[in-house]
Coordinates of C-alpha atoms and ligand atoms in Angstrom, one line a residue:
M1 CA 0.0 0.0 0.0
Y2 CA 0.9 3.6 -0.3
L3 CA 4.0 4.6 1.7
S4 CA 5.2 7.8 0.1
T5 CA 7.3 10.1 2.2
Q6 CA 5.5 13.0 3.5
N7 CA 8.3 15.2 2.4
K8 CA 6.5 18.0 0.6
K9 CA 9.6 19.4 -1.3
E10 CA 8.7 19.2 -4.9
S11 CA 10.8 16.9 -7.1
K12 CA 13.5 18.3 -9.4
I13 CA 11.3 17.6 -12.4
E14 CA 8.5 19.8 -11.0
V15 CA 11.0 22.7 -10.9
I16 CA 12.2 22.0 -14.5
K17 CA 8.6 21.9 -15.7
R18 CA 7.7 25.3 -14.0
Q19 CA 10.9 26.9 -15.3
S20 CA 10.3 25.6 -18.8
R21 CA 7.8 28.4 -19.6
Y22 CA 5.1 26.1 -20.9
L23 CA 7.5 23.5 -22.4
R24 CA 9.8 25.8 -24.2
G25 CA 13.0 25.3 -22.1
T26 CA 15.9 26.2 -24.4
I27 CA 15.1 23.6 -26.9
K28 CA 14.9 26.0 -29.9
E29 CA 18.4 27.4 -29.1
A30 CA 19.8 23.9 -28.5
L31 CA 18.7 22.7 -31.9
Q32 CA 21.2 25.2 -33.3
D33 CA 24.2 24.4 -31.0
G34 CA 25.8 21.7 -33.1
K35 CA 26.0 19.3 -30.2
P36 CA 24.7 15.7 -30.5
M37 CA 22.7 15.8 -27.3
F38 CA 20.4 18.1 -25.2
S39 CA 21.0 19.3 -21.6
E40 CA 19.3 17.4 -18.7
E41 CA 16.6 20.2 -18.4
N42 CA 15.8 20.1 -22.1
V43 CA 15.7 16.2 -22.0
Q44 CA 12.9 16.4 -19.5
V45 CA 10.9 19.1 -21.4
L46 CA 11.4 17.2 -24.7
K47 CA 9.4 14.3 -23.4
F48 CA 6.3 16.4 -23.5
H49 CA 7.1 17.0 -27.2
G50 CA 7.1 13.2 -27.8
V51 CA 10.9 13.0 -27.8
Y52 CA 13.2 10.8 -25.7
Q53 CA 17.0 11.3 -25.7
Q54 CA 18.6 7.9 -25.8
D55 CA 22.0 6.3 -26.5
D56 CA 22.8 3.0 -28.3
R57 CA 23.5 0.7 -25.3
D58 CA 25.1 -1.9 -27.6
L59 CA 27.8 0.6 -28.2
R60 CA 28.0 2.2 -24.7
H61 CA 30.7 -0.1 -23.2
K62 CA 32.9 0.0 -26.3
L63 CA 32.7 3.8 -26.6
L64 CA 33.4 4.2 -22.9
K65 CA 36.5 2.0 -23.2
E66 CA 37.7 4.1 -26.1
G67 CA 37.1 7.2 -24.0
K68 CA 34.4 8.4 -26.5
E69 CA 31.1 10.1 -25.9
K70 CA 27.9 7.9 -25.9
H71 CA 26.2 7.5 -29.3
Y72 CA 23.2 9.8 -28.7
S73 CA 20.0 9.7 -30.8
M74 CA 16.3 10.5 -30.2
M75 CA 13.2 8.3 -30.0
V76 CA 10.3 10.2 -31.5
R77 CA 6.8 9.0 -30.4
A78 CA 3.7 10.2 -32.3
R79 CA 0.3 10.6 -30.7
I80 CA -2.2 8.7 -32.9
P81 CA -5.6 8.7 -31.1
G82 CA -7.1 5.2 -31.3
G83 CA -4.2 4.1 -33.5
V84 CA -5.9 5.1 -36.8
L85 CA -3.8 6.3 -39.8
N86 CA -4.8 7.0 -43.3
P87 CA -2.5 5.4 -46.0
D88 CA -0.6 8.6 -46.6
Q89 CA 0.1 9.1 -43.0
Y90 CA 1.4 5.5 -42.6
L91 CA 3.7 6.0 -45.7
V92 CA 5.2 9.1 -44.1
F93 CA 6.3 7.1 -41.1
D94 CA 7.7 4.5 -43.5
R95 CA 9.7 7.1 -45.4
L96 CA 10.9 8.8 -42.3
A97 CA 12.2 5.5 -41.0
D98 CA 14.2 5.1 -44.2
E99 CA 15.5 8.6 -44.3
Y100 CA 16.2 9.5 -40.7
S101 CA 16.1 6.4 -38.4
E102 CA 19.5 4.8 -37.8
Y103 CA 17.7 1.5 -37.3
G104 CA 15.4 1.9 -40.4
T105 CA 12.4 0.5 -38.6
L106 CA 9.0 1.5 -37.3
R107 CA 8.0 0.4 -33.8
I108 CA 4.3 -0.1 -33.0
T109 CA 3.8 0.6 -29.3
T110 CA 1.5 -1.0 -26.7
R111 CA -0.5 2.2 -26.8
Q112 CA -1.3 2.2 -30.5
T113 CA 1.4 4.7 -31.7
I114 CA 4.5 4.5 -33.8
Q115 CA 8.0 5.2 -32.4
L116 CA 10.9 6.1 -34.6
H117 CA 14.2 5.2 -32.9
G118 CA 17.7 6.5 -33.7
I119 CA 16.8 10.0 -35.0
L120 CA 19.9 12.1 -34.8
K121 CA 19.5 15.5 -33.1
G122 CA 20.2 17.3 -36.4
N123 CA 17.3 15.5 -38.1
L124 CA 14.8 15.9 -35.2
K125 CA 13.1 19.1 -36.4
A126 CA 12.7 17.8 -40.0
T127 CA 11.2 14.6 -38.7
I128 CA 8.6 16.3 -36.5
K129 CA 7.8 18.9 -39.2
R130 CA 7.2 16.2 -41.8
L131 CA 4.9 14.3 -39.4
N132 CA 3.0 17.6 -38.7
E133 CA 2.5 18.2 -42.4
S134 CA 0.6 14.9 -42.5
L135 CA -1.5 16.1 -39.5
I136 CA 0.3 13.9 -37.0
T137 CA 1.5 15.4 -33.8
T138 CA 4.0 14.2 -31.2
L139 CA 2.9 16.7 -28.6
G140 CA 1.7 14.9 -25.5
A141 CA 2.9 11.5 -26.7
C142 CA 5.1 11.4 -23.6
G143 CA 5.5 13.6 -20.5
D144 CA 3.2 14.4 -17.6
S145 CA -0.1 15.0 -19.4
G146 CA -2.9 13.0 -21.0
R147 CA -1.1 10.4 -23.3
N148 CA -2.4 8.8 -26.5
I149 CA -5.9 7.6 -25.8
I150 CA -6.3 4.0 -26.8
C151 CA -9.3 2.2 -28.1
C152 CA -10.3 -1.3 -29.4
A153 CA -9.0 -1.2 -33.0
K154 CA -11.6 -3.5 -34.5
P155 CA -12.9 -1.8 -37.6
G156 CA -16.7 -1.9 -38.3
D157 CA -19.6 0.2 -39.4
E158 CA -21.7 -0.2 -36.3
P159 CA -22.9 3.2 -35.1
F160 CA -21.4 2.7 -31.6
R161 CA -17.9 2.6 -33.1
A162 CA -18.3 6.0 -34.7
E163 CA -19.7 7.4 -31.5
M164 CA -16.8 6.1 -29.5
R165 CA -14.4 7.6 -32.0
E166 CA -16.2 10.9 -31.7
D167 CA -15.8 10.8 -27.9
L168 CA -12.2 9.7 -28.2
L169 CA -11.3 12.6 -30.5
A170 CA -13.2 15.1 -28.3
L171 CA -11.4 13.8 -25.2
T172 CA -8.1 13.9 -27.0
D173 CA -8.6 17.5 -27.7
R174 CA -9.6 18.3 -24.1
L175 CA -6.6 16.5 -22.6
S176 CA -3.9 17.7 -25.1
P177 CA -1.4 20.3 -24.0
K178 CA -2.3 23.7 -25.5
T179 CA 1.1 25.4 -25.3
N180 CA 2.3 27.3 -28.4
A181 CA 5.8 26.1 -27.7
Y182 CA 5.4 23.2 -30.1
H183 CA 4.7 25.5 -33.0
E184 CA 7.5 27.8 -32.1
I185 CA 10.1 25.1 -31.8
W186 CA 9.3 22.6 -34.5
L187 CA 7.1 24.5 -37.0
D188 CA 8.7 27.9 -37.0
G189 CA 5.6 29.5 -35.4
E190 CA 5.6 33.0 -34.1
P191 CA 6.1 33.3 -30.3
V192 CA 2.9 34.3 -28.4
Q193 CA 2.8 37.4 -26.3
H194 CA 1.5 36.9 -22.8
S195 CA -0.2 39.4 -20.7
D196 CA 0.2 39.1 -16.9
G197 CA -1.6 36.2 -15.3
E198 CA -2.5 34.6 -18.6
T199 CA -2.0 30.8 -18.8
E200 CA -1.3 28.8 -21.9
E201 CA -2.5 25.7 -20.2
P202 CA -6.1 26.2 -18.8
L203 CA -6.3 22.6 -17.7
Y204 CA -2.8 21.8 -16.6
G205 CA -1.2 25.0 -15.5
D206 CA 2.5 25.5 -15.7
V207 CA 3.6 22.3 -13.9
Y208 CA 1.3 20.0 -15.8
L209 CA 0.3 16.8 -14.1
P210 CA 2.4 15.1 -11.4
R211 CA 2.9 12.1 -13.8
K212 CA 1.9 10.5 -17.1
F213 CA -1.9 10.0 -17.4
K214 CA -3.5 7.3 -19.5
V215 CA -7.0 6.9 -20.8
A216 CA -8.5 3.9 -22.6
M217 CA -11.9 3.1 -24.2
V218 CA -13.5 -0.2 -25.1
P219 CA -17.0 -1.5 -25.9
E220 CA -18.1 -3.7 -23.1
G221 CA -17.1 -7.3 -23.7
D222 CA -14.0 -6.8 -25.8
N223 CA -11.0 -6.0 -23.6
C224 CA -8.3 -6.4 -26.3
I225 CA -6.6 -3.3 -24.9
D226 CA -6.3 -4.0 -21.1
V227 CA -8.7 -1.2 -20.1
Y228 CA -8.1 -1.9 -16.4
D229 CA -4.4 -0.8 -16.7
N230 CA -5.2 2.8 -17.3
D231 CA -5.7 5.9 -15.0
I232 CA -9.1 6.2 -16.6
G233 CA -10.9 3.3 -18.4
L234 CA -14.1 4.1 -20.2
V235 CA -16.2 1.0 -20.9
A236 CA -19.0 1.7 -23.4
H237 CA -22.4 0.1 -22.9
I238 CA -24.0 -0.7 -26.2
E239 CA -27.8 -0.6 -26.5
N240 CA -29.5 -1.0 -29.9
G241 CA -26.1 -0.5 -31.6
H242 CA -25.5 2.8 -29.9
V243 CA -23.4 3.9 -26.9
A244 CA -25.8 4.3 -24.1
G245 CA -23.1 5.5 -21.7
Y246 CA -19.8 4.6 -20.1
T247 CA -18.8 2.8 -16.9
V248 CA -15.8 4.8 -15.7
L249 CA -12.9 2.9 -14.2
V250 CA -10.2 4.8 -12.3
G251 CA -6.7 4.1 -10.9
G252 CA -5.2 1.5 -13.1
G253 CA -1.5 1.3 -13.7
M254 CA 1.2 -1.4 -14.3
G255 CA 4.3 0.4 -13.2
R256 CA 6.3 -1.0 -10.2
T257 CA 9.9 -0.9 -9.2
A258 CA 11.2 -4.3 -8.4
V259 CA 13.3 -3.2 -5.4
V260 CA 10.7 -0.9 -3.9
Q261 CA 8.1 -3.1 -2.2
A262 CA 5.6 -0.2 -1.8
T263 CA 5.1 0.1 -5.6
Y264 CA 2.6 -2.2 -7.3
P265 CA 0.5 -2.8 -10.4
R266 CA -3.1 -2.0 -9.9
L267 CA -6.3 -2.7 -11.8
A268 CA -8.6 0.2 -12.2
S269 CA -11.7 0.3 -9.9
P270 CA -15.2 1.0 -11.1
L271 CA -16.2 4.5 -10.1
C272 CA -19.5 5.4 -11.8
Y273 CA -21.8 5.2 -14.9
V274 CA -22.2 8.2 -17.1
P275 CA -25.0 8.3 -19.7
R276 CA -24.0 9.5 -23.1
K277 CA -27.4 11.0 -24.1
D278 CA -27.1 13.0 -27.3
V279 CA -24.1 14.9 -26.4
V280 CA -20.6 13.8 -25.3
D281 CA -20.1 16.6 -22.8
T282 CA -21.0 14.7 -19.7
I283 CA -18.3 12.0 -20.2
L284 CA -15.7 14.7 -21.1
D285 CA -16.5 16.7 -18.0
T286 CA -16.3 13.6 -15.8
C287 CA -12.9 12.8 -17.3
V288 CA -11.6 16.3 -16.9
A289 CA -12.8 16.4 -13.3
I290 CA -10.9 13.2 -12.6
V291 CA -7.7 14.7 -14.2
T292 CA -7.9 17.8 -12.1
I293 CA -8.1 15.7 -8.9
E294 CA -4.8 14.1 -9.9
R295 CA -3.4 17.5 -10.8
D296 CA -4.3 19.0 -7.5
F297 CA -3.7 16.0 -5.1
G298 CA -1.2 13.8 -6.9
D299 CA 2.2 13.4 -5.3
R300 CA 4.6 16.0 -6.7
S301 CA 7.5 15.1 -4.3
N302 CA 8.2 11.5 -5.3
R303 CA 7.6 10.4 -8.8
R304 CA 7.5 6.8 -7.9
F305 CA 4.2 7.4 -6.1
A306 CA 2.8 10.1 -8.3
R307 CA 0.4 8.0 -10.4
M308 CA -3.3 8.4 -9.6
K309 CA -3.5 4.8 -8.4
Y310 CA -1.5 5.7 -5.3
L311 CA -3.7 8.8 -4.7
I312 CA -6.8 6.7 -4.8
D313 CA -5.4 4.1 -2.4
R314 CA -4.1 6.7 -0.1
R315 CA -7.4 8.7 0.2
G316 CA -9.9 5.9 -0.6
L317 CA -12.3 5.5 -3.5
D318 CA -15.2 7.1 -1.5
W319 CA -13.2 10.3 -1.0
F320 CA -12.3 10.2 -4.7
R321 CA -15.9 9.8 -5.7
Q322 CA -17.0 12.7 -3.5
E323 CA -14.3 14.9 -4.9
V324 CA -15.5 14.1 -8.5
E325 CA -19.1 14.9 -7.5
T326 CA -18.1 18.2 -5.9
R327 CA -16.2 19.3 -9.0
L328 CA -19.1 18.3 -11.3
G329 CA -21.8 19.6 -9.0
R330 CA -23.9 16.4 -9.4
T331 CA -24.2 13.0 -7.9
L332 CA -22.6 10.1 -9.8
E333 CA -24.6 7.1 -10.8
P334 CA -23.2 3.7 -9.6
P335 CA -21.0 1.8 -12.1
R336 CA -22.7 -1.0 -14.1
K337 CA -21.8 -4.6 -13.9
L338 CA -19.2 -5.5 -16.6
E339 CA -18.8 -8.7 -18.6
W340 CA -15.9 -9.6 -20.8
H341 CA -15.7 -12.3 -23.5
N342 CA -12.7 -11.4 -25.5
G343 CA -9.1 -10.3 -24.8
H344 CA -7.5 -11.3 -28.1
D345 CA -6.3 -9.0 -30.8
H346 CA -8.4 -8.9 -34.0
L347 CA -6.1 -10.9 -36.2
G348 CA -6.9 -12.6 -39.5
W349 CA -9.5 -11.8 -42.2
H350 CA -12.8 -10.6 -41.0
R351 CA -15.9 -9.1 -42.6
E352 CA -16.1 -5.3 -42.0
R353 CA -19.2 -4.6 -44.0
D354 CA -20.8 -5.8 -47.3
G355 CA -18.0 -6.7 -49.8
I356 CA -15.4 -5.1 -47.5
S357 CA -13.0 -7.0 -45.2
Y358 CA -10.2 -6.2 -42.8
L359 CA -7.0 -8.1 -42.1
G360 CA -5.3 -8.2 -38.8
L361 CA -1.6 -9.0 -39.1
F362 CA 0.8 -10.2 -36.4
V363 CA 3.8 -7.9 -36.2
P364 CA 6.6 -9.7 -34.2
Y365 CA 6.9 -7.5 -31.1
G366 CA 5.7 -4.5 -32.9
R367 CA 8.8 -4.0 -35.0
I368 CA 8.1 -3.3 -38.6
K369 CA 11.3 -4.1 -40.4
D370 CA 12.8 -6.1 -43.3
T371 CA 14.9 -9.1 -42.4
E372 CA 16.5 -11.8 -44.6
T373 CA 13.5 -14.1 -44.2
M374 CA 10.6 -11.6 -43.7
K375 CA 10.3 -8.3 -45.6
L376 CA 7.4 -7.0 -43.5
K377 CA 8.3 -3.3 -43.9
S378 CA 8.4 -3.6 -47.7
A379 CA 5.3 -5.7 -47.9
L380 CA 3.2 -3.2 -45.8
Q381 CA 4.6 -0.3 -47.8
N382 CA 3.6 -2.0 -51.1
I383 CA 0.2 -3.0 -49.9
V384 CA -0.6 0.4 -48.4
R385 CA 0.6 2.2 -51.5
E386 CA -1.3 -0.1 -53.9
F387 CA -4.5 -0.9 -52.1
R388 CA -4.8 2.1 -49.8
P389 CA -6.3 0.5 -46.7
T390 CA -6.8 2.4 -43.5
V391 CA -4.0 1.3 -41.1
H392 CA -5.0 0.6 -37.5
L393 CA -2.3 0.1 -34.9
T394 CA -3.4 -2.2 -32.0
T395 CA -2.4 -2.2 -28.4
Q396 CA -1.0 -5.7 -28.8
Q397 CA 1.6 -4.2 -31.2
N398 CA -0.1 -5.5 -34.3
V399 CA -1.6 -3.9 -37.4
I400 CA -5.0 -4.1 -39.0
L401 CA -5.6 -3.1 -42.6
S402 CA -9.2 -2.1 -43.1
G403 CA -11.6 -1.1 -45.9
I404 CA -10.3 -3.9 -48.3
P405 CA -12.7 -4.8 -51.1
D406 CA -13.0 -8.6 -51.2
E407 CA -11.6 -8.8 -54.7
F408 CA -8.2 -7.6 -53.5
R409 CA -7.8 -10.3 -50.8
P410 CA -5.9 -12.8 -53.0
A411 CA -3.5 -10.1 -54.3
I412 CA -2.8 -8.9 -50.8
E413 CA -2.2 -12.5 -49.5
E414 CA 0.2 -13.0 -52.5
R415 CA 2.2 -9.9 -51.6
L416 CA 2.5 -11.1 -48.0
R417 CA 3.5 -14.6 -49.0
S418 CA 6.1 -13.5 -51.4
A419 CA 7.6 -11.2 -48.7
G420 CA 7.7 -14.2 -46.2
V421 CA 5.0 -12.6 -44.0
P422 CA 2.8 -15.4 -42.4
L423 CA -0.9 -15.0 -42.1
P424 CA -2.2 -15.3 -38.5
H425 CA -3.8 -18.7 -39.1
E426 CA -0.3 -20.0 -40.0
L427 CA 1.1 -19.0 -36.5
S428 CA 0.8 -20.9 -33.2
T429 CA -1.7 -19.7 -30.7
V430 CA 1.0 -18.9 -28.1
R431 CA 2.9 -16.8 -30.7
K432 CA -0.1 -14.7 -31.4
N433 CA -0.6 -14.0 -27.7
T434 CA 2.9 -12.7 -26.9
M435 CA 4.1 -9.2 -26.3
A436 CA 7.6 -7.8 -25.6
C437 CA 8.6 -4.2 -24.7
V438 CA 11.4 -2.5 -26.6
A439 CA 14.2 -2.8 -24.0
L440 CA 17.7 -3.0 -25.4
P441 CA 19.4 -1.3 -27.1
T442 CA 17.4 1.9 -26.9
C443 CA 15.6 1.9 -23.6
G444 CA 17.6 3.6 -20.9
L445 CA 15.8 1.8 -18.1
A446 CA 16.2 -1.8 -19.5
L447 CA 18.0 -4.3 -17.2
A448 CA 17.6 -7.2 -19.6
E449 CA 16.7 -8.0 -23.2
S450 CA 13.1 -8.2 -24.2
E451 CA 12.1 -7.6 -27.9
R452 CA 15.4 -9.3 -29.0
A453 CA 15.1 -12.2 -26.5
L454 CA 11.5 -13.3 -26.8
P455 CA 12.0 -14.7 -30.3
D456 CA 14.6 -17.2 -29.0
L457 CA 12.3 -18.3 -26.2
L458 CA 9.1 -18.8 -28.2
P459 CA 10.1 -21.9 -30.2
Q460 CA 10.8 -23.6 -26.9
F461 CA 7.4 -22.7 -25.6
E462 CA 5.8 -23.8 -28.9
Q463 CA 7.5 -27.2 -28.4
L464 CA 6.5 -27.5 -24.8
F465 CA 2.9 -26.6 -25.5
H466 CA 2.9 -29.1 -28.3
E467 CA 4.2 -31.8 -26.0
L468 CA 1.6 -31.0 -23.3
G469 CA -1.3 -30.8 -25.8
L470 CA -1.7 -27.1 -25.1
S471 CA -1.2 -25.8 -28.6
D472 CA -4.7 -24.6 -28.9
E473 CA -4.9 -23.1 -25.4
T474 CA -4.8 -19.3 -25.1
I475 CA -1.9 -18.7 -22.7
T476 CA -0.5 -15.2 -22.9
V477 CA 3.2 -14.7 -22.6
R478 CA 4.7 -11.3 -22.1
M479 CA 8.3 -10.1 -21.5
T480 CA 9.7 -6.8 -20.4
G481 CA 13.3 -5.6 -19.8
C482 CA 12.4 -4.2 -16.4
S483 CA 9.6 -4.0 -13.9
N484 CA 8.0 -0.8 -15.3
G485 CA 5.5 -2.9 -17.2
C486 CA 5.5 -1.4 -20.7
A487 CA 4.2 -4.6 -22.3
R488 CA 1.6 -4.9 -19.5
P489 CA 3.2 -8.1 -18.1
Y490 CA 1.2 -8.2 -14.8
N491 CA -1.9 -9.2 -16.7
A492 CA -0.2 -12.0 -18.5
N493 CA -0.6 -15.7 -17.8
I494 CA 3.2 -16.0 -17.9
A495 CA 5.4 -13.0 -17.6
F496 CA 9.2 -12.7 -17.7
I497 CA 10.4 -9.4 -16.2
G498 CA 14.0 -8.4 -16.5
R499 CA 15.9 -8.0 -13.2
A500 CA 19.5 -8.1 -14.4
P501 CA 21.4 -8.9 -17.7
G502 CA 20.1 -12.4 -18.7
K503 CA 17.9 -12.8 -15.6
Y504 CA 14.2 -12.6 -15.2
D505 CA 11.5 -12.7 -12.5
I506 CA 8.7 -15.0 -13.4
F507 CA 5.1 -14.0 -12.7
L508 CA 2.2 -16.5 -13.2
G509 CA -1.6 -16.1 -13.1
G510 CA -3.3 -13.2 -14.8
N511 CA -5.8 -13.9 -17.6
S512 CA -6.3 -13.2 -21.2
L513 CA -9.3 -11.0 -20.5
G514 CA -7.0 -8.5 -18.7
T515 CA -9.2 -8.6 -15.5
A516 CA -6.7 -10.3 -13.2
L517 CA -3.2 -9.7 -12.0
N518 CA -0.6 -12.4 -11.9
E519 CA 1.8 -13.0 -8.9
R520 CA 5.5 -13.4 -8.6
F521 CA 6.5 -17.0 -8.8
T522 CA 10.2 -16.8 -8.6
E523 CA 13.1 -14.4 -9.0
T524 CA 16.2 -13.8 -11.1
V525 CA 16.0 -17.0 -13.2
P526 CA 18.6 -17.2 -16.0
F527 CA 17.2 -16.9 -19.5
D528 CA 18.1 -20.5 -20.4
Q529 CA 16.1 -21.9 -17.5
L530 CA 12.9 -19.9 -18.0
V531 CA 10.9 -22.6 -19.8
D532 CA 12.0 -25.4 -17.5
T533 CA 11.0 -23.3 -14.5
V534 CA 7.5 -22.8 -15.8
R535 CA 7.2 -26.4 -17.0
P536 CA 6.0 -28.1 -13.7
V537 CA 3.1 -25.6 -13.4
L538 CA 2.0 -26.2 -17.0
E539 CA 2.2 -30.0 -16.5
A540 CA 0.1 -29.7 -13.3
F541 CA -2.4 -27.6 -15.2
V542 CA -2.8 -30.3 -17.8
R543 CA -3.2 -33.0 -15.1
E544 CA -5.4 -31.1 -12.7
R545 CA -7.4 -28.4 -14.4
E546 CA -11.1 -28.4 -13.9
P547 CA -13.4 -28.4 -17.0
G548 CA -13.2 -25.1 -18.8
E549 CA -10.6 -23.7 -16.4
D550 CA -7.9 -21.4 -17.9
F551 CA -4.3 -21.3 -16.8
G552 CA -4.6 -18.1 -14.8
S553 CA -7.6 -19.4 -12.8
F554 CA -5.8 -22.6 -12.2
C555 CA -2.8 -20.8 -10.8
R556 CA -5.0 -18.8 -8.5
R557 CA -7.1 -21.8 -7.4
V558 CA -4.2 -24.1 -6.5
G559 CA -1.7 -21.4 -5.4
L560 CA 1.9 -21.2 -6.6
N561 CA 3.5 -22.3 -3.3
R562 CA 3.6 -26.0 -4.1
F563 CA 5.4 -25.3 -7.4
R564 CA 7.9 -23.1 -5.7
H565 CA 8.8 -26.2 -3.8
V566 CA 9.1 -28.4 -7.0
K567 CA 11.4 -25.7 -8.4
T568 CA 13.6 -25.7 -5.4
E569 CA 14.0 -29.5 -5.5
Q570 CA 15.0 -29.4 -9.1
S571 CA 17.5 -26.5 -8.9
Ligands
SRM601 FE1 6.6 2.6 -21.0 C1 9.1 4.3 -19.5 C2 8.5 2.3 -23.8 C3 3.9 1.5 -22.7 C4 5.0 2.0 -18.1 N1 8.5 3.3 -21.6 C5 9.3 4.0 -20.8 C6 10.5 4.5 -21.6 C7 10.1 5.9 -22.2 C8 11.8 4.5 -20.9 C9 12.3 5.8 -20.2 O1 11.5 6.4 -19.5 O2 13.4 6.2 -20.5 C10 10.5 3.4 -22.7 C11 11.2 3.8 -24.1 C12 11.8 2.6 -24.7 C13 12.2 2.8 -26.1 O3 13.4 2.7 -26.4 O4 11.3 2.9 -27.0 C14 9.1 3.0 -22.7 N2 6.3 2.1 -22.9 C15 7.2 2.0 -23.9 C16 6.6 1.4 -25.2 C17 7.2 1.8 -26.4 C18 6.7 -0.2 -25.0 C19 6.4 -1.0 -26.2 O5 7.2 -1.9 -26.4 O6 5.5 -0.7 -26.9 C20 5.1 1.8 -25.0 C21 4.8 3.1 -25.5 C22 3.4 3.4 -25.3 C23 2.9 4.7 -26.0 O7 2.8 4.7 -27.2 O8 2.6 5.7 -25.3 C24 5.1 1.8 -23.4 N3 4.8 2.0 -20.5 C25 3.8 1.5 -21.4 C26 2.8 0.8 -20.6 C27 1.6 0.1 -21.2 C28 0.4 0.9 -21.4 O9 0.4 2.1 -21.2 O10 -0.6 0.3 -21.8 C29 3.1 1.0 -19.3 C30 2.3 0.4 -18.1 C31 1.0 1.1 -17.9 C32 1.3 2.2 -16.9 O11 1.6 3.3 -17.3 O12 1.1 2.0 -15.7 C33 4.3 1.7 -19.2 N4 7.0 3.1 -19.1 C34 6.2 2.7 -18.1 C35 6.8 3.2 -16.9 C36 6.3 3.0 -15.4 C37 5.3 4.0 -15.1 C38 4.9 4.0 -13.6 O13 3.8 4.3 -13.3 O14 5.7 3.6 -12.8 C39 8.0 3.9 -17.3 C40 9.1 4.5 -16.4 C41 8.7 5.9 -15.9 O15 7.7 6.5 -16.4 O16 9.4 6.4 -15.1 C42 8.1 3.8 -18.7
SF4_602 FE1 12.2 -0.1 -21.0 FE2 11.4 -1.3 -18.8 FE3 9.6 -0.2 -20.5 FE4 10.8 -2.4 -21.2 S1 9.5 -2.2 -19.5 S2 10.5 -0.5 -22.5 S3 12.8 -2.1 -20.4 S4 11.1 0.9 -19.3

């Protein structure tokens, strides 16, 4: 539970934010200084602009030994509400990856955006400007404000999908930073003149939020996005094909710090039900009221405890509800009961509407690239250019191409086949249910490999699942390079969480519907023992499961202690 220090001194980052003059810092000047990197203050401010300064960690040690500077480059993260791109927008990312990314790849993130890694400082402005010309912003993709709002990516022409999209875009607008700094720095905009007491940020003020803030939307039943992992989750109740209203969930978050016991992942709690009626204002106002509570009461002294989940646990959900009611000036309706039947991504061919289909493609760990055996980047580029589908990024790091007339299906399949890109039905169930965060070589917080390690582990799991007759069973496997939880590992049935180079903590339980958290099974297991360590639990699952019982429910029913004992005897 919450144990933050009561030290009220604001953290260093709060001071940097306030002094940044609404996110200007000295970034504009630094772009001209000829250095390969930004100062620490600008690095913090840049995050709000969707930019992370990183260095290639594969080279770090060698460069250090040679007495050289780190190899700096920037990660640029776009904000793509609901993950929807038109074909031209997708192709801009594709071209920018070729022109400016040192890695030449696109990275679909677990929040439906694209990251370009390895952008040198000298190419940063051109990259952001080019995105902007295609009406894509990076403002608010990172930093302490409302992040990219995620939504179930399933295409379809049901009225409720359009209504949810309308609400998502309106909410995106309300929660976006409003500072003119972005225009001034990246788009050569004129500086604004301020009169005394005027604020550029009516919602956030000059110190923004205490921490990142995440919002997610789903239609009830289909939790393909892990809605409970967000600061605010909006679950749409569908009646007669329309959104009747939303159950609002609050206080979700995955982040924890392995060595700080008082940090923990938390599933969001149901707060209230908000009818949609004919206008979307009520749900927007409710979300804004919630954001302002975090703004006013969130911990600004210790960033480890600054997420809204800790505020809610510290003050209690009843206090939180009363605070929302006071700010809205009305009583909240109780939340509705929620039921879930799906947690899978929407892979494969599906009917979208008459004569039109969509295709969900598995993208290995979100990385769109060309390799010797699989030319995924080229294939997608060709298909998008020729057939012009809408491109939907999913929160499971995959891609959906929609709006495809049925007569194009054979040609698209042919393009994929000749590029060595498998269709989802050709992949094992476990493979389609895996996720890995970026980790090395770009993530500065990674303790172990993830995106580059999971591909070596998966064939071993496929073999084990085959041996145990579990090939058709949905068992989610997620890996991260540290405990921060970027691939939402604490929901997974099996999670490997980096603790040190080549060593992982194993968490078991969770479920594929995203409604349960797993628990730590064992710590600091070497990479080559991961599969064998999990094996006894899977074997027991096959022997002892009750009819219809899934792996996560089994783990929770029997408890993990008896397997910890088996593991100790073996090792
Ligand atoms: Fe994350 C920090 C990558 C989704 C929790 N995350 C980072 C940074 C920026 C590292 C850093 O601070 O220096 C990583 C950049 C790596 C790189 O080289 O690209 C990073 N996070 C990612 C992405 C790219 C992972 C991926 O493989 O897709 C995801 C980008 C999402 C986006 O488009 O906005 C990503 N991060 C998440 C999620 C999942 C989600 O939101 O659904 C979480 C858990 C949910 C949550 O927020 O609670 C998550 N990232 C964190 C945390 C822990 C936050 C906390 O509350 O403690 C950090 C560390 C931090 O903020 O201090 C972090
Ligand atoms: Fe980096 Fe850790 Fe997030 Fe992975 S989970 S991307 S290692 S911060």
